[in-house]
XYZ file of C-alpha atoms in Angstrom:
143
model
C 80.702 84.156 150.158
C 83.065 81.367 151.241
C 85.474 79.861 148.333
C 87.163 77.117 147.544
C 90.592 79.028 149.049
C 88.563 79.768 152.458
C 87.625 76.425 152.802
C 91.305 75.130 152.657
C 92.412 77.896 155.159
C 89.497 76.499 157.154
C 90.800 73.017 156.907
C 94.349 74.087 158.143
C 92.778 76.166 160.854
C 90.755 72.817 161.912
C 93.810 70.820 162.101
C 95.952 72.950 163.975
C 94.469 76.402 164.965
C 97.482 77.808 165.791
C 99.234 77.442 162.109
C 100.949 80.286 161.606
C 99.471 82.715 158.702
C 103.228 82.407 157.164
C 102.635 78.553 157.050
C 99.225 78.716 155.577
C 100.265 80.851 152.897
C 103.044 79.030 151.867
C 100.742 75.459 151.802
C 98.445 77.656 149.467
C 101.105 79.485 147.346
C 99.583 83.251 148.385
C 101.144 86.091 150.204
C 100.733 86.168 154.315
C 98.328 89.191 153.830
C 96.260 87.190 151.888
C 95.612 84.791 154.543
C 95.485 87.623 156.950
C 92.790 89.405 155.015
C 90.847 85.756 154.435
C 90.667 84.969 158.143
C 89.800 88.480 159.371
C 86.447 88.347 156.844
C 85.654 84.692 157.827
C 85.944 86.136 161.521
C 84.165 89.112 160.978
C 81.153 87.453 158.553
C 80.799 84.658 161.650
C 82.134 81.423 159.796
C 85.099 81.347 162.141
C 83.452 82.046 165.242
C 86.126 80.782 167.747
C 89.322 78.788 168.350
C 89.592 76.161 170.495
C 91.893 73.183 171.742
C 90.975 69.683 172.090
C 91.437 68.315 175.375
C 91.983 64.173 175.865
C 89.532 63.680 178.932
C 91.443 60.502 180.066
C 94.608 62.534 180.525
C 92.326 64.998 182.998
C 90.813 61.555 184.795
C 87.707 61.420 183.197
C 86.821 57.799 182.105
C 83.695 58.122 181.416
C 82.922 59.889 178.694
C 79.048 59.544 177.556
C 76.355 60.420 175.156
C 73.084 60.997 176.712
C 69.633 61.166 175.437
C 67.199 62.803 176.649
C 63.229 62.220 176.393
C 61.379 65.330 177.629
C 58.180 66.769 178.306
C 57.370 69.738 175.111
C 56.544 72.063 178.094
C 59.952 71.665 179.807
C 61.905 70.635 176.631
C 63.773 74.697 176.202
C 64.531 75.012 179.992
C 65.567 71.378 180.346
C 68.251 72.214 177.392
C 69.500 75.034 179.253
C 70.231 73.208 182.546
C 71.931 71.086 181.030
C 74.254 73.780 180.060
C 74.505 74.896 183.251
C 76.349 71.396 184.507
C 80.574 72.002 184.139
C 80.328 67.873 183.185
C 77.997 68.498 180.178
C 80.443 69.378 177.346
C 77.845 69.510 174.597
C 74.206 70.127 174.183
C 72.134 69.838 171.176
C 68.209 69.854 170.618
C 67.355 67.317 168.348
C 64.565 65.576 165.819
C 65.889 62.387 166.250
C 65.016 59.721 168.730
C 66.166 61.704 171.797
C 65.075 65.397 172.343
C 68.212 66.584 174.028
C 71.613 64.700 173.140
C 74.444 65.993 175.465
C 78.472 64.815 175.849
C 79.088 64.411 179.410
C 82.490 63.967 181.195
C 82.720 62.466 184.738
C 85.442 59.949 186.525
C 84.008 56.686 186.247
C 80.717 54.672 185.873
C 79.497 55.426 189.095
C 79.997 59.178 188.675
C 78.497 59.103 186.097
C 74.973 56.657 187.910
C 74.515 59.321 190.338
C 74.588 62.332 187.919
C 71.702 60.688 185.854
C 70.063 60.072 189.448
C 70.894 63.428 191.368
C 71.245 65.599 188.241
C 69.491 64.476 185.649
C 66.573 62.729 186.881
C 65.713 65.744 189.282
C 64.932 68.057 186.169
C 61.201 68.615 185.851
C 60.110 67.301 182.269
C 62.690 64.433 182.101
C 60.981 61.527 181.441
C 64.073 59.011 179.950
C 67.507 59.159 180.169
C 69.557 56.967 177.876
C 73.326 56.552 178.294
C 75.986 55.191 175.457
C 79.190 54.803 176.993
C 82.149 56.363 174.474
C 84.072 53.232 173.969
C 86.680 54.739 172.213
C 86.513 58.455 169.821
C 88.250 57.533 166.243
C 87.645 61.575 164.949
C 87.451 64.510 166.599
C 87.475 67.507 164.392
């Protein structure tokens, strides 16, 4: 069971996954083991399941960064959602109830890039019925 200590190792962790285990314990007032221990179970039980980095796209030269909907067919709706994975420019993928089926994050250079993925990509997967853009103006959180 996660408490109210795991949590704020968690938060730490979010903010800067590299914090030392020496750091962490001293922001929490508890020996280094202690936070060794913590993280090893929150590993082990699946809560932590990875750590990552976050990368700023525009520094790699992709400006357009998009969220795309997608309407699909019930019949195609599972394999559709796994081609998408299957893209290098798709950075997320997510089923969903809401008013898209499939909502993905998708990286590519520029507006155009990212017109002929929808076309040549996109549009080419059986069961794909609507495709519906929103261009990331500008990301305000990313945790």
């Amino acid at each position: 069971m996660v408490d109210e200590r795991d949590i704020k190792i968690i938060d730490i962790l979010e903010e800067n996954a590299r914090t030392p285990h020496t750091k962490i314990a001293a922001r929490l007032g508890v020996a280094e083991s202690t936070i060794r221990k913590r993280i090893k179970a929150l590993e082990k039980a699946g809560v932590i399941e990875r750590y990552t980095i976050v990368v700023n796209p525009a520094k790699l030269g992709y400006n357009s960064i998009s969220i795309v909907g997608l309407d699909v067919e019930s019949t195609h709706f599972l394999d559709v959602a796994i081609r998408m994975t299957e893209f290098p420019e798709v950075k997320f993928v997510a089923t969903s109830t809401g008013d898209h089926t499939i909502m993905t994050e998708i990286w590519l250079k520029d507006g155009r890039a990212l017109g002929e993925f929808i076309t040549e990509k996109i549009g080419k997967l059986e069961g794909v019925h609507r495709v519906c853009p929103a261009v990331i103006m500008e990301k305000l959180k990313v945790r």
